[in-house]
Every structure is written in C-alpha cells, then in structure tokens.
Amino acid sequence: MLGTDFSGELDFWEGDWLVSIRSVPVLQSVLVQRRDKDVVLESVRELRYGGWGITLVVLLLTFVLSRRLSHNLAAPVFTLTESVERISEGDREVSVDVNRKDELGKLAQQFNQMAVSLRDTQAQLVQTEKMASIGHLAAGVAHEINNPMSVVIANMTMMKDYAATYVKLAELFSRYLKTQGEESDERQGILNELEAFEKEEDIGFVHQDMKALLQDSLLGLSRVQHIVSSLKLFSELDKSEEEDIDLKETLEQVVSDVAPSQTRQVEITYDIELDSKVRVKPEQMRRVFSAVIDNAIRACVDKGSLRIKACRQDSVLIIDFQDTGCGMAPDQVSQVLDPFYTTREVGEGIGLGLSVAHSIVEAYAGTLSVVSKEGRGTRVRIALPER
C-alpha cells in the first residue's frame, strides 16, 4: 500500500479499529492514524442525537412561529373573507373589528367604510326603487282612472244640456198647469208651445239618451271605485295575522269561489305533497291564489286543465299552477306583473290581480314567476320560504 492513500479497517491489532494511512512523500514516510471504532461511533451517535434534538427544537420553534403568524395574519384575513361572504349574501350590517395599525388594520378600516357605503347605497337604491314604483303605480292609476272619468265628464256635459231642456220643459208644463180649467187663447198657446218644444228637442230621444248616459256614468264611477278599493290592498298587506292552514283545503275553497260556472269546464287536479300545514296570512294567500287561478281558468277558453302542485324543496314551499290554456307571447309575459296590465277585454278586468299577488308574495320574501308559451299554456310558480 506504500505510495497510495488508504482509509479503511485493518485487523493488525486486536479489537476493532478505524485506520487511516496516508503516504507523505516529502518525508519519505507513511502516516498511520488509528482510532478505536467504538469511540468514533459513539461520537457519531452523539452528533446524530444532537442533530435530532436541534431538528426538534427547530420544528417546535417553527410550529410556534407559524401559530403566531396564523393568529396575527391568517385570522384577520379569514375574518375579512367571512365578512365579504356575508355581504355577498345580502347582509349589509357587517363590521370587522381588527384593532391593528399595520396594512391589515388599514384594510379592515377600508372594508368597514365600504360596508357603510354599501348600506347607504342600498338604502338609496331601495328608496329610488320605491319612488319609481310609486311613480309607475301613480301613472297607472291616473291612466286607469282618467279613462272612465273622461267618459263621466263627457256624459255630465251632455246631461247638463239635457238638464236645461228638462228645466225648460218643466217651466212650460208649470205654466200650462196654472191655466188649468180655463179655456183661453193663453192656455192653447202654451200647449202649442209645448208641442213645438217637444218636436224641436226630440224629448223621446233625450229620455233614452239620458238613461244611457247615466248608465255609462255609473259604470265608469263603479270602475273607479273598484280601482280605489283594489289599491287599498297595498296598504293592508301586513295587517292580518299568520295562521296554520291546510293548503289543499284552502285551494279547493278558492277554486269553488272563482267563477263556479267556468270551473266546471276546466279539469282541475291537485298534487299536494305536504305532510303538514302551512303558516301564512290566510286572507292574503287566498287573494294570491284567487288571482292566479282566475287567470288560469279564463285562459282555458275551450275545455282545458289546471294542475296545482305543491311541495317543499330545501325549506322552501313551491306551489305550481300549470294550465293548458291559450298562453301568452313573450312581450305579454314581461308585462304581466305590472299594475293595470291586462289582456282581457275592456270592462272585464283592471289588471291588478297578479300585481297585487306579486306584492303579497314579495312581502313574504318569496318570488312569483310566470312562464308561458302561446298555444301551450302558462305556469305560475310561487316560492315561499318556510316560516
């Protein structure tokens, strides 16, 4: 082995030794170094155990620091994330309490300012929407009331002229009565004047036209009265008390009350998949059902069918009214929930039924949707959250 480097184990000596042999050409010699193997391995083991200890200490410190960082950084971020989710779900009364002066604290302050701004904006939007709804409703009321009132005013103008005719006729007749029992030229003159006036004014036509004008005026005033009484519903949505009702029994009662002669021409079936009663305001819900069922029955001009289905889906009460009537065009569907919109003939409806029903359902935090196709029928779906 002279002239080469060697590192390994040798059995020249008794026991286990670790030997390192290295040639030293400068000294023309060989350097042999030996150590007891057990002593060397013990040092290695001590070094290894020491490394494990250091590793455990490092891991422990890392865990403590990570928990600390998680508490200082992750927790506020999680709170902000949760608050953002609550805002996205519609909860505007959200505030983040992060008492810090670093970037996270600034972010929390900006978030709180944003939440306040959103609340103010939402309040303004709600107020704007209310004003727009009131304006739309007022315009509809003005239009609907103006039509019959225009007829009434025109009739009253004509009846005013007829009243003058009647006054003149009454004066002539009174003068004629005062000459009763007398045979004189004056009495005959008044009689001739009466006959001439009757022919000139066509009193018979005046009688008939006056009756027609009065009847039209009464119909117009009755329509105005109906509109006003229907509008009262918007201010009475929250006055009744909630009760538990049997939905099928209530629907059957509404069907029997809505146009009994027409319901006999329409096949009505019920598919009520409910195992308990429903808590609602009975009078309001009857009005909703009445509007929907009345429209469905009237849509079935020929013999058709109406299927009423009710079930619960994820704590939401779903009520479907599916008819096989004439259906509606897309532009009609888009307006069917607007106040005073109707597809019926003049005098058959004022267009407030579905609008009032929609307002009542919205007061329950529910939805009323309409899907229709011409010639195929219409489906009205009412979704109410369980109370």
Coordinates of C-alpha atoms in Angstrom, one line a residue:
M1 CA 0.0 0.0 0.0
L2 CA 3.1 2.2 0.1
G3 CA 2.8 5.2 -2.2
T4 CA -1.1 5.2 -2.0
D5 CA -3.8 6.7 0.2
F6 CA -5.8 4.2 2.2
S7 CA -8.8 4.6 4.6
G8 CA -10.5 1.5 6.0
E9 CA -10.4 -1.2 8.6
L10 CA -7.3 -3.4 9.4
D11 CA -7.0 -6.4 11.7
F12 CA -3.3 -5.9 12.6
W13 CA -4.3 -5.0 16.1
E14 CA -6.6 -6.7 18.5
G15 CA -10.1 -5.2 18.6
D16 CA -12.0 -3.0 16.0
W17 CA -10.0 0.0 14.9
L18 CA -10.6 2.7 12.3
V19 CA -7.2 3.2 10.5
S20 CA -6.3 6.0 8.1
I21 CA -3.0 5.6 6.2
R22 CA -1.6 8.4 4.1
S23 CA 1.8 8.5 2.4
V24 CA 4.0 11.5 3.0
P25 CA 6.4 11.6 0.1
V26 CA 8.3 14.7 1.3
L27 CA 9.3 12.8 4.5
Q28 CA 9.6 9.5 2.6
S29 CA 7.3 8.0 5.2
V30 CA 3.8 6.8 5.8
L31 CA 1.4 8.4 8.3
V32 CA -0.8 5.8 10.0
Q33 CA -3.6 7.0 12.2
R34 CA -5.9 4.7 14.1
R35 CA -8.8 5.2 16.5
D36 CA -10.9 2.8 18.4
K37 CA -14.1 2.2 16.4
D38 CA -16.4 2.3 19.4
V39 CA -15.1 5.6 20.4
V40 CA -15.5 7.0 16.9
L41 CA -19.0 5.6 16.5
E42 CA -20.0 7.0 19.9
S43 CA -19.1 10.4 18.7
V44 CA -21.1 9.9 15.6
R45 CA -24.1 8.8 17.6
E46 CA -23.8 11.8 19.9
L47 CA -23.6 14.0 16.9
R48 CA -26.6 12.3 15.3
Y49 CA -28.7 12.6 18.5
G50 CA -27.6 16.2 18.8
G51 CA -28.8 16.8 15.3
W52 CA -32.2 15.2 16.1
G53 CA -32.5 17.4 19.1
I54 CA -31.7 20.5 17.1
T55 CA -34.2 19.5 14.5
L56 CA -36.9 19.0 17.1
V57 CA -36.2 22.4 18.6
V58 CA -36.3 24.0 15.1
L59 CA -39.6 22.2 14.3
L60 CA -41.0 23.4 17.6
L61 CA -40.0 26.9 17.0
T62 CA -41.4 26.7 13.5
F63 CA -44.7 25.5 14.9
V64 CA -44.9 28.2 17.5
L65 CA -44.0 30.9 14.9
S66 CA -46.5 29.5 12.4
R67 CA -49.2 29.6 15.1
R68 CA -48.2 33.1 15.9
L69 CA -48.2 34.2 12.3
S70 CA -51.5 32.4 11.8
H71 CA -53.1 34.2 14.7
N72 CA -51.7 37.6 13.6
L73 CA -52.2 37.2 9.8
A74 CA -54.5 34.3 8.9
A75 CA -57.2 35.0 11.5
P76 CA -57.8 38.6 10.3
V77 CA -57.7 37.6 6.7
F78 CA -60.2 34.8 7.5
T79 CA -62.5 37.3 9.3
L80 CA -62.3 39.6 6.3
T81 CA -63.1 36.7 3.9
E82 CA -66.1 35.7 6.0
S83 CA -67.4 39.3 6.2
V84 CA -67.1 39.6 2.4
E85 CA -69.1 36.4 2.0
R86 CA -71.8 37.7 4.3
I87 CA -72.0 40.9 2.3
S88 CA -72.3 38.9 -0.9
E89 CA -75.2 37.0 0.7
G90 CA -77.1 40.3 1.4
D91 CA -76.1 41.0 4.9
R92 CA -75.2 44.7 4.9
E93 CA -74.8 45.1 8.7
V94 CA -71.3 43.7 8.7
S95 CA -68.3 45.3 10.5
V96 CA -64.8 43.9 11.0
D97 CA -63.2 44.6 14.4
V98 CA -59.4 44.3 13.7
N99 CA -57.5 46.6 16.1
R100 CA -54.2 46.8 14.2
K101 CA -52.1 49.6 12.8
D102 CA -50.5 47.7 10.0
E103 CA -51.7 47.0 6.5
L104 CA -54.3 44.5 7.7
G105 CA -55.7 47.2 10.0
K106 CA -55.9 49.7 7.2
L107 CA -57.6 47.0 5.0
A108 CA -60.1 46.4 7.8
Q109 CA -60.9 50.1 8.1
Q110 CA -61.4 50.4 4.4
F111 CA -63.6 47.3 4.5
N112 CA -65.8 48.9 7.2
Q113 CA -66.0 52.1 5.2
M114 CA -67.0 50.1 2.1
A115 CA -69.7 48.3 4.2
V116 CA -71.1 51.6 5.4
S117 CA -71.1 53.0 1.8
L118 CA -72.9 49.8 0.6
R119 CA -75.6 50.3 3.2
D120 CA -76.1 53.9 2.3
T121 CA -76.1 53.0 -1.4
Q122 CA -78.6 50.2 -0.8
A123 CA -80.9 52.5 1.2
Q124 CA -80.8 55.0 -1.6
L125 CA -81.5 52.3 -4.2
V126 CA -84.4 51.0 -2.2
Q127 CA -85.8 54.5 -1.8
T128 CA -85.3 55.1 -5.5
E129 CA -87.0 51.9 -6.4
K130 CA -89.8 52.7 -4.1
M131 CA -90.2 56.1 -5.6
A132 CA -90.0 54.6 -9.1
S133 CA -92.7 52.0 -8.1
I134 CA -94.9 54.7 -6.7
G135 CA -94.4 56.8 -9.8
H136 CA -95.2 53.8 -12.0
L137 CA -98.2 53.0 -9.9
A138 CA -99.4 56.6 -9.8
A139 CA -99.1 56.9 -13.6
G140 CA -101.1 53.7 -14.0
V141 CA -103.7 54.8 -11.5
A142 CA -104.0 58.2 -13.3
H143 CA -104.4 56.5 -16.6
E144 CA -106.9 53.9 -15.4
I145 CA -109.0 56.5 -13.5
N146 CA -108.7 59.1 -16.3
N147 CA -110.4 56.8 -18.9
P148 CA -113.7 56.3 -17.0
M149 CA -113.7 59.8 -15.6
S150 CA -113.3 61.2 -19.1
V151 CA -116.4 59.3 -20.1
V152 CA -118.2 60.5 -16.9
I153 CA -117.2 64.2 -17.6
A154 CA -118.3 64.0 -21.2
N155 CA -121.6 62.4 -20.1
M156 CA -122.1 65.1 -17.5
T157 CA -121.6 67.8 -20.1
M158 CA -124.2 66.3 -22.3
M159 CA -126.6 65.7 -19.3
K160 CA -126.1 69.4 -18.4
D161 CA -127.6 70.4 -21.7
Y162 CA -130.3 67.8 -21.3
A163 CA -131.0 69.3 -17.8
A164 CA -131.5 72.7 -19.4
T165 CA -134.0 71.0 -21.8
Y166 CA -135.8 69.4 -18.8
V167 CA -135.9 72.8 -17.0
K168 CA -137.4 74.5 -20.0
L169 CA -139.9 71.7 -20.4
A170 CA -140.8 71.9 -16.7
E171 CA -141.3 75.6 -16.9
L172 CA -143.7 75.3 -19.9
F173 CA -145.6 72.5 -18.1
S174 CA -145.9 74.5 -15.0
R175 CA -147.3 77.5 -16.9
Y176 CA -149.7 75.1 -18.6
L177 CA -150.9 73.7 -15.3
K178 CA -151.6 77.2 -14.0
T179 CA -154.1 77.7 -16.8
Q180 CA -155.9 74.5 -15.9
G181 CA -159.7 74.8 -16.0
E182 CA -159.5 77.8 -18.3
E183 CA -160.4 77.8 -21.9
S184 CA -158.4 80.6 -23.3
D185 CA -156.0 81.5 -26.0
E186 CA -153.2 81.7 -23.5
R187 CA -153.7 78.0 -22.5
Q188 CA -153.8 76.9 -26.1
G189 CA -150.7 79.0 -26.9
I190 CA -148.8 77.2 -24.1
L191 CA -150.0 73.9 -25.3
N192 CA -148.8 74.7 -28.8
E193 CA -145.5 75.9 -27.4
L194 CA -145.1 72.6 -25.5
E195 CA -145.8 70.6 -28.6
A196 CA -143.4 72.6 -30.7
F197 CA -140.7 72.3 -28.0
E198 CA -141.1 68.6 -27.8
K199 CA -140.7 68.2 -31.5
E200 CA -137.7 70.6 -31.6
E201 CA -135.8 69.0 -28.8
D202 CA -136.9 65.4 -29.6
I203 CA -137.8 64.7 -25.9
G204 CA -138.1 61.0 -26.6
F205 CA -134.5 60.8 -27.7
V206 CA -133.5 62.9 -24.7
H207 CA -135.1 60.4 -22.4
Q208 CA -133.4 57.4 -23.9
D209 CA -130.0 59.1 -24.2
M210 CA -130.2 60.4 -20.6
K211 CA -130.7 56.8 -19.4
A212 CA -127.8 55.6 -21.4
L213 CA -125.6 58.4 -20.2
L214 CA -126.5 57.8 -16.6
Q215 CA -125.8 54.1 -17.0
D216 CA -122.4 54.7 -18.6
S217 CA -121.5 57.2 -15.9
L218 CA -122.4 54.8 -13.1
L219 CA -120.3 52.1 -14.8
G220 CA -117.4 54.5 -15.0
L221 CA -117.7 55.5 -11.4
S222 CA -118.0 51.9 -10.4
R223 CA -114.8 51.1 -12.2
V224 CA -113.0 54.0 -10.3
Q225 CA -114.4 52.6 -7.1
H226 CA -113.1 49.2 -7.9
I227 CA -109.6 50.6 -8.7
V228 CA -109.5 52.5 -5.4
S229 CA -110.7 49.5 -3.4
S230 CA -108.1 47.3 -5.1
L231 CA -105.3 49.8 -4.3
K232 CA -106.2 49.6 -0.6
L233 CA -104.6 46.1 -0.6
F234 CA -101.2 47.6 -1.0
S235 CA -101.5 49.4 2.4
E236 CA -103.1 46.3 4.1
L237 CA -100.5 43.6 3.3
D238 CA -99.2 43.4 6.9
K239 CA -102.4 43.9 8.9
S240 CA -103.7 40.3 9.1
E241 CA -102.3 37.6 11.4
E242 CA -100.5 34.4 10.4
E243 CA -102.2 31.1 10.8
D244 CA -101.5 27.4 10.0
I245 CA -103.7 26.4 7.1
D246 CA -104.4 23.2 5.2
L247 CA -103.1 24.2 1.7
K248 CA -105.3 21.8 -0.3
E249 CA -108.4 22.7 1.6
T250 CA -107.7 26.4 1.0
L251 CA -107.1 25.9 -2.7
E252 CA -110.3 23.9 -3.1
Q253 CA -112.2 26.7 -1.4
V254 CA -110.7 29.3 -3.7
V255 CA -111.5 27.3 -6.8
S256 CA -115.1 26.9 -5.7
D257 CA -115.3 30.7 -5.2
V258 CA -113.7 31.7 -8.5
A259 CA -116.3 31.6 -11.4
P260 CA -118.1 28.4 -10.4
S261 CA -119.7 28.1 -13.9
Q262 CA -116.3 28.3 -15.6
T263 CA -114.6 25.9 -13.2
R264 CA -117.0 23.1 -14.4
Q265 CA -115.5 23.5 -17.9
V266 CA -111.9 23.1 -16.7
E267 CA -110.4 19.9 -15.3
I268 CA -108.6 20.8 -12.1
T269 CA -106.3 18.3 -10.4
Y270 CA -104.3 18.6 -7.1
D271 CA -100.8 17.2 -6.4
I272 CA -100.1 18.3 -2.8
E273 CA -97.0 16.6 -1.4
L274 CA -97.1 18.2 2.0
D275 CA -97.1 16.4 5.4
S276 CA -98.0 19.4 7.5
K277 CA -99.9 22.7 7.4
V278 CA -98.5 25.9 6.0
R279 CA -98.1 29.1 8.1
V280 CA -99.3 32.1 6.1
K281 CA -101.7 35.1 6.4
P282 CA -104.9 33.3 5.1
E283 CA -106.7 36.3 3.5
Q284 CA -103.6 37.4 1.7
M285 CA -102.8 34.0 0.4
R286 CA -106.4 33.4 -0.7
R287 CA -106.2 36.6 -2.7
V288 CA -102.9 35.4 -4.4
F289 CA -104.4 32.0 -5.2
S290 CA -107.6 33.7 -6.4
A291 CA -105.8 35.9 -8.9
V292 CA -103.7 33.1 -10.3
I293 CA -106.5 30.5 -10.5
D294 CA -108.9 33.1 -12.1
N295 CA -106.4 33.9 -14.8
A296 CA -105.7 30.2 -15.4
I297 CA -109.3 29.3 -15.7
R298 CA -110.1 32.2 -18.0
A299 CA -107.1 31.2 -20.2
C300 CA -108.7 27.8 -20.9
V301 CA -111.3 29.2 -23.3
D302 CA -112.1 25.7 -24.6
K303 CA -112.2 22.7 -22.2
G304 CA -108.7 22.6 -20.7
S305 CA -107.0 21.6 -17.5
L306 CA -105.3 23.2 -14.5
R307 CA -102.9 21.2 -12.4
I308 CA -101.9 22.6 -8.9
K309 CA -98.8 21.1 -7.4
A310 CA -97.2 21.9 -4.0
C311 CA -94.1 20.5 -2.4
R312 CA -91.2 21.6 -0.1
Q313 CA -87.7 22.0 -1.5
D314 CA -84.8 22.9 0.9
S315 CA -87.1 24.7 3.4
V316 CA -88.9 26.5 0.5
L317 CA -92.6 25.9 -0.2
I318 CA -93.1 25.6 -4.0
I319 CA -96.6 26.0 -5.5
D320 CA -97.0 25.5 -9.2
F321 CA -100.2 26.4 -11.2
Q322 CA -99.9 24.8 -14.7
D323 CA -102.7 25.3 -17.2
T324 CA -103.2 24.2 -20.8
G325 CA -104.8 27.5 -21.9
C326 CA -104.0 29.8 -24.7
G327 CA -100.7 31.0 -23.3
M328 CA -99.0 34.4 -23.8
A329 CA -96.5 35.9 -26.1
P330 CA -93.0 36.8 -24.6
D331 CA -93.8 40.6 -24.6
Q332 CA -97.0 39.9 -22.6
V333 CA -95.2 37.7 -20.1
S334 CA -92.7 40.5 -19.5
Q335 CA -95.6 42.9 -18.5
V336 CA -98.0 40.5 -16.8
L337 CA -96.9 41.5 -13.3
D338 CA -97.1 45.3 -14.0
P339 CA -100.0 47.1 -12.4
F340 CA -103.0 47.7 -14.7
Y341 CA -101.7 45.4 -17.4
T342 CA -104.4 43.1 -18.7
T343 CA -105.0 41.0 -21.8
R344 CA -108.8 40.9 -21.2
E345 CA -111.5 42.9 -22.9
V346 CA -112.3 46.4 -21.6
G347 CA -114.5 46.1 -18.6
E348 CA -113.5 42.5 -17.7
G349 CA -110.6 43.4 -15.5
I350 CA -108.3 46.2 -14.4
G351 CA -105.0 44.4 -14.4
L352 CA -104.3 44.5 -10.6
G353 CA -104.8 40.8 -9.8
L354 CA -101.3 39.4 -10.5
S355 CA -99.7 42.7 -9.5
V356 CA -101.2 42.5 -6.0
A357 CA -100.4 38.8 -5.8
H358 CA -96.8 39.6 -6.7
S359 CA -96.6 42.3 -4.0
I360 CA -98.1 39.9 -1.4
V361 CA -95.6 37.1 -2.3
E362 CA -92.7 39.6 -2.1
A363 CA -93.9 40.7 1.3
Y364 CA -93.3 37.1 2.4
A365 CA -89.7 37.4 0.9
G366 CA -90.8 34.9 -1.8
T367 CA -90.9 35.0 -5.5
L368 CA -93.7 34.7 -8.1
S369 CA -92.6 33.8 -11.7
V370 CA -94.5 33.3 -14.9
V371 CA -93.5 31.1 -17.8
S372 CA -95.8 30.9 -20.8
K373 CA -95.9 29.8 -24.5
E374 CA -98.6 30.7 -26.9
G375 CA -100.9 27.8 -27.6
R376 CA -99.3 25.6 -24.9
G377 CA -100.3 27.1 -21.6
T378 CA -98.9 29.0 -18.7
R379 CA -97.1 28.1 -15.5
V380 CA -97.1 30.3 -12.4
R381 CA -94.7 29.3 -9.7
I382 CA -94.9 30.7 -6.2
A383 CA -91.9 30.1 -3.9
L384 CA -92.3 30.9 -0.2
P385 CA -89.6 30.5 2.5
E386 CA -90.8 28.4 5.4
R387 CA -91.8 30.4 8.5

